[in-house]
Amino acid sequence: MVSRCASFLFLFIVALNSWAQSTAQTYALRHGDRMQISVWKEDALNREVRVLPDGSISFPLVGRIMVAGSTAVEVEQRIRDGLKRYIPEAVVSVVVLSTEGNSVYVLGKVLKPGPVPLTSGDTTVLQVLSQAGGLDRFADSDSIVVLRKLPDGREDTLRVRYRDLLRGRALDSNVVMRPGDTVMVP
């Protein structure tokens, strides 16, 4: 029995490690995210950094690096390349500590307005409203909208048909959220 539990635990840890590695290779950094950057045998270069609003970080001996939209593995390579002059065989490790830049914002008549972190790439507006505690009793559930900034700088308004969604209809209005979206509940 003990060996069976140990085997299960080992397989669970291996699977979790594999998932974490694949996530680190695919997660695109955003402003507000925090990272731990370590250079092996160079304690003076080990530090925690936050991605600035312009998408950059600063790192000793390397300077300013644009990291928004990059993976942790790509940032490791950029830092390694920047350190080559000073530490030719630098071993760099980047660990994403928090994805605070990966949030949406809920405003209006919900129980807990404010930022809601996106924990997966397919989080919907209903899930975000649930994380915000749901609508309060004075909310106008027929007037909920999602404000989304488009790449060209314009803003798009997406209507959420909340009552229909609760009845299993109008499923196309259960918008998949993107970082930076704002849900307005009048």
mmCIF file of C-alpha atoms in Angstrom:
data_model
loop_
_atom_site.group_PDB
_atom_site.id
_atom_site.type_symbol
_atom_site.label_atom_id
_atom_site.label_comp_id
_atom_site.label_asym_id
_atom_site.label_seq_id
_atom_site.Cartn_x
_atom_site.Cartn_y
_atom_site.Cartn_z
ATOM 1 C CA MET A 1 0.000 0.000 0.000
ATOM 2 C CA VAL A 2 2.792 2.441 0.897
ATOM 3 C CA SER A 3 4.661 1.704 -2.329
ATOM 4 C CA ARG A 4 1.467 2.222 -4.327
ATOM 5 C CA CYS A 5 0.962 5.649 -2.679
ATOM 6 C CA ALA A 6 4.612 6.534 -3.261
ATOM 7 C CA SER A 7 4.303 5.531 -6.924
ATOM 8 C CA PHE A 8 1.171 7.621 -7.330
ATOM 9 C CA LEU A 9 2.825 10.613 -5.654
ATOM 10 C CA PHE A 10 5.895 10.273 -7.878
ATOM 11 C CA LEU A 11 3.766 10.134 -11.049
ATOM 12 C CA PHE A 12 1.725 13.116 -9.854
ATOM 13 C CA ILE A 13 4.885 15.185 -9.267
ATOM 14 C CA VAL A 14 6.295 14.219 -12.674
ATOM 15 C CA ALA A 15 3.025 15.191 -14.373
ATOM 16 C CA LEU A 16 2.846 18.493 -12.461
ATOM 17 C CA ASN A 17 6.453 19.319 -13.372
ATOM 18 C CA SER A 18 5.769 18.530 -17.029
ATOM 19 C CA TRP A 19 2.695 20.792 -17.011
ATOM 20 C CA ALA A 20 4.625 23.631 -15.353
ATOM 21 C CA GLN A 21 7.413 23.392 -17.921
ATOM 22 C CA SER A 22 5.005 23.419 -20.856
ATOM 23 C CA THR A 23 3.186 26.425 -19.359
ATOM 24 C CA ALA A 24 6.477 28.304 -18.892
ATOM 25 C CA GLN A 25 7.288 27.676 -22.554
ATOM 26 C CA THR A 26 3.943 29.002 -23.802
ATOM 27 C CA TYR A 27 2.832 31.738 -21.355
ATOM 28 C CA ALA A 28 3.407 35.177 -22.874
ATOM 29 C CA LEU A 29 4.514 37.717 -20.264
ATOM 30 C CA ARG A 30 2.469 40.881 -19.750
ATOM 31 C CA HIS A 31 3.032 44.147 -17.889
ATOM 32 C CA GLY A 32 2.550 43.638 -14.154
ATOM 33 C CA ASP A 33 3.849 40.044 -14.146
ATOM 34 C CA ARG A 34 6.572 39.261 -11.585
ATOM 35 C CA MET A 35 9.606 37.044 -12.277
ATOM 36 C CA GLN A 36 12.536 35.666 -10.312
ATOM 37 C CA ILE A 37 15.716 35.857 -12.387
ATOM 38 C CA SER A 38 18.730 33.877 -11.224
ATOM 39 C CA VAL A 39 22.222 33.546 -12.659
ATOM 40 C CA TRP A 40 24.026 30.456 -11.369
ATOM 41 C CA LYS A 41 26.999 31.290 -9.094
ATOM 42 C CA GLU A 42 26.300 35.040 -9.400
ATOM 43 C CA ASP A 43 24.328 35.947 -6.271
ATOM 44 C CA ALA A 44 24.609 39.670 -7.019
ATOM 45 C CA LEU A 45 22.555 39.124 -10.189
ATOM 46 C CA ASN A 46 19.692 37.187 -8.589
ATOM 47 C CA ARG A 47 16.579 39.320 -8.255
ATOM 48 C CA GLU A 48 12.840 39.611 -8.473
ATOM 49 C CA VAL A 49 11.563 41.942 -11.192
ATOM 50 C CA ARG A 50 8.174 43.184 -12.364
ATOM 51 C CA VAL A 51 7.374 43.809 -16.032
ATOM 52 C CA LEU A 52 6.876 47.558 -16.391
ATOM 53 C CA PRO A 53 3.840 49.117 -18.119
ATOM 54 C CA ASP A 54 5.880 49.562 -21.311
ATOM 55 C CA GLY A 55 6.611 45.794 -21.360
ATOM 56 C CA SER A 56 10.244 45.995 -20.303
ATOM 57 C CA ILE A 57 12.473 45.037 -17.391
ATOM 58 C CA SER A 58 15.921 46.240 -16.378
ATOM 59 C CA PHE A 59 18.669 43.786 -15.498
ATOM 60 C CA PRO A 60 22.226 44.500 -14.301
ATOM 61 C CA LEU A 61 24.926 44.360 -16.996
ATOM 62 C CA VAL A 62 22.259 43.886 -19.654
ATOM 63 C CA GLY A 63 20.139 47.012 -19.316
ATOM 64 C CA ARG A 64 16.571 47.381 -20.501
ATOM 65 C CA ILE A 65 14.985 44.360 -22.177
ATOM 66 C CA MET A 66 11.559 44.209 -23.829
ATOM 67 C CA VAL A 67 9.837 41.087 -22.458
ATOM 68 C CA ALA A 68 6.078 41.592 -22.950
ATOM 69 C CA GLY A 69 4.782 38.908 -25.289
ATOM 70 C CA SER A 70 7.837 36.714 -24.656
ATOM 71 C CA THR A 71 8.019 33.418 -22.778
ATOM 72 C CA ALA A 72 10.252 32.835 -19.749
ATOM 73 C CA VAL A 73 12.534 30.701 -21.938
ATOM 74 C CA GLU A 74 12.923 33.564 -24.442
ATOM 75 C CA VAL A 75 13.746 36.000 -21.614
ATOM 76 C CA GLU A 76 16.380 33.573 -20.282
ATOM 77 C CA GLN A 77 18.021 33.575 -23.726
ATOM 78 C CA ARG A 78 17.959 37.389 -24.024
ATOM 79 C CA ILE A 79 19.580 37.793 -20.616
ATOM 80 C CA ARG A 80 22.142 35.082 -21.402
ATOM 81 C CA ASP A 81 23.003 36.863 -24.674
ATOM 82 C CA GLY A 82 23.307 40.208 -22.859
ATOM 83 C CA LEU A 83 25.629 38.728 -20.228
ATOM 84 C CA LYS A 84 27.973 36.961 -22.704
ATOM 85 C CA ARG A 85 30.483 39.856 -22.629
ATOM 86 C CA TYR A 86 30.840 39.554 -18.847
ATOM 87 C CA ILE A 87 29.924 35.921 -18.108
ATOM 88 C CA PRO A 88 30.448 33.841 -21.274
ATOM 89 C CA GLU A 89 28.851 30.650 -19.931
ATOM 90 C CA ALA A 90 26.067 32.205 -17.845
ATOM 91 C CA VAL A 91 23.333 29.832 -16.713
ATOM 92 C CA VAL A 92 20.163 31.914 -16.431
ATOM 93 C CA SER A 93 16.867 30.838 -14.918
ATOM 94 C CA VAL A 94 13.599 32.801 -15.165
ATOM 95 C CA VAL A 95 10.624 31.744 -13.048
ATOM 96 C CA VAL A 96 7.262 33.488 -13.385
ATOM 97 C CA LEU A 97 6.125 34.210 -9.810
ATOM 98 C CA SER A 98 2.806 35.869 -10.538
ATOM 99 C CA THR A 99 0.729 36.731 -13.550
ATOM 100 C CA GLU A 100 -0.766 39.939 -12.212
ATOM 101 C CA GLY A 101 -0.746 41.453 -15.695
ATOM 102 C CA ASN A 102 -3.094 38.689 -16.804
ATOM 103 C CA SER A 103 -6.255 40.190 -15.317
ATOM 104 C CA VAL A 104 -9.642 41.542 -16.291
ATOM 105 C CA TYR A 105 -11.556 44.201 -14.408
ATOM 106 C CA VAL A 106 -15.128 44.019 -13.136
ATOM 107 C CA LEU A 107 -16.930 47.280 -12.378
ATOM 108 C CA GLY A 108 -20.400 48.089 -11.191
ATOM 109 C CA LYS A 109 -23.054 46.182 -9.336
ATOM 110 C CA VAL A 110 -21.265 42.974 -8.398
ATOM 111 C CA LEU A 111 -20.457 41.823 -4.882
ATOM 112 C CA LYS A 112 -16.648 42.092 -5.290
ATOM 113 C CA PRO A 113 -15.674 44.613 -7.994
ATOM 114 C CA GLY A 114 -12.034 44.895 -8.993
ATOM 115 C CA PRO A 115 -9.370 42.956 -10.849
ATOM 116 C CA VAL A 116 -9.924 39.248 -11.482
ATOM 117 C CA PRO A 117 -6.885 37.164 -12.487
ATOM 118 C CA LEU A 118 -7.274 35.001 -15.571
ATOM 119 C CA THR A 119 -6.126 31.529 -14.594
ATOM 120 C CA SER A 120 -6.699 29.926 -17.991
ATOM 121 C CA GLY A 121 -6.822 30.983 -21.610
ATOM 122 C CA ASP A 122 -10.508 30.158 -21.976
ATOM 123 C CA THR A 123 -12.063 31.940 -18.982
ATOM 124 C CA THR A 124 -15.504 33.266 -19.894
ATOM 125 C CA VAL A 125 -17.432 36.323 -18.734
ATOM 126 C CA LEU A 126 -19.755 34.119 -16.636
ATOM 127 C CA GLN A 127 -16.756 32.660 -14.824
ATOM 128 C CA VAL A 128 -15.344 36.132 -14.191
ATOM 129 C CA LEU A 129 -18.688 37.355 -12.856
ATOM 130 C CA SER A 130 -18.769 34.314 -10.589
ATOM 131 C CA GLN A 131 -15.299 35.158 -9.255
ATOM 132 C CA ALA A 132 -16.538 38.686 -8.610
ATOM 133 C CA GLY A 133 -19.202 37.217 -6.313
ATOM 134 C CA GLY A 134 -22.062 37.470 -8.803
ATOM 135 C CA LEU A 135 -24.456 40.325 -9.470
ATOM 136 C CA ASP A 136 -25.936 42.276 -6.617
ATOM 137 C CA ARG A 137 -29.722 42.574 -6.402
ATOM 138 C CA PHE A 138 -29.816 46.010 -8.068
ATOM 139 C CA ALA A 139 -27.783 45.005 -11.150
ATOM 140 C CA ASP A 140 -29.303 45.401 -14.598
ATOM 141 C CA SER A 141 -28.428 41.952 -15.940
ATOM 142 C CA ASP A 142 -29.678 42.859 -19.451
ATOM 143 C CA SER A 143 -27.148 45.693 -19.859
ATOM 144 C CA ILE A 144 -23.835 43.958 -19.041
ATOM 145 C CA VAL A 145 -21.055 44.723 -21.523
ATOM 146 C CA VAL A 146 -17.418 43.780 -21.995
ATOM 147 C CA LEU A 147 -15.132 46.627 -23.092
ATOM 148 C CA ARG A 148 -12.172 45.358 -25.110
ATOM 149 C CA LYS A 149 -9.245 47.346 -26.474
ATOM 150 C CA LEU A 150 -8.483 46.330 -30.058
ATOM 151 C CA PRO A 151 -4.926 46.159 -31.465
ATOM 152 C CA ASP A 152 -5.525 49.333 -33.515
ATOM 153 C CA GLY A 153 -6.350 51.257 -30.306
ATOM 154 C CA ARG A 154 -10.110 51.401 -30.799
ATOM 155 C CA GLU A 155 -12.425 49.997 -28.138
ATOM 156 C CA ASP A 156 -15.027 47.324 -28.869
ATOM 157 C CA THR A 157 -18.204 46.784 -26.829
ATOM 158 C CA LEU A 158 -19.465 43.204 -26.505
ATOM 159 C CA ARG A 159 -22.975 42.710 -25.143
ATOM 160 C CA VAL A 160 -23.512 39.925 -22.600
ATOM 161 C CA ARG A 161 -27.003 38.402 -22.571
ATOM 162 C CA TYR A 162 -26.812 37.291 -18.948
ATOM 163 C CA ARG A 163 -30.399 36.081 -18.448
ATOM 164 C CA ASP A 164 -30.294 34.082 -21.681
ATOM 165 C CA LEU A 165 -26.959 32.550 -20.661
ATOM 166 C CA LEU A 166 -28.462 31.401 -17.387
ATOM 167 C CA ARG A 167 -31.205 29.674 -19.394
ATOM 168 C CA GLY A 168 -28.663 27.980 -21.679
ATOM 169 C CA ARG A 169 -29.319 30.282 -24.641
ATOM 170 C CA ALA A 170 -27.258 32.950 -26.422
ATOM 171 C CA LEU A 171 -24.074 31.049 -25.609
ATOM 172 C CA ASP A 172 -22.167 33.181 -28.109
ATOM 173 C CA SER A 173 -22.499 36.096 -25.664
ATOM 174 C CA ASN A 174 -20.477 34.167 -23.051
ATOM 175 C CA VAL A 175 -17.359 35.980 -24.224
ATOM 176 C CA VAL A 176 -13.926 34.437 -23.686
ATOM 177 C CA MET A 177 -12.036 37.070 -21.721
ATOM 178 C CA ARG A 178 -8.716 38.586 -22.754
ATOM 179 C CA PRO A 179 -6.233 40.284 -20.446
ATOM 180 C CA GLY A 180 -7.191 43.925 -19.984
ATOM 181 C CA ASP A 181 -10.919 43.458 -20.705
ATOM 182 C CA THR A 182 -13.378 45.369 -18.500
ATOM 183 C CA VAL A 183 -16.766 43.930 -17.553
ATOM 184 C CA MET A 184 -19.304 46.676 -16.781
ATOM 185 C CA VAL A 185 -22.387 45.729 -14.750
ATOM 186 C CA PRO A 186 -24.793 48.690 -14.472
#
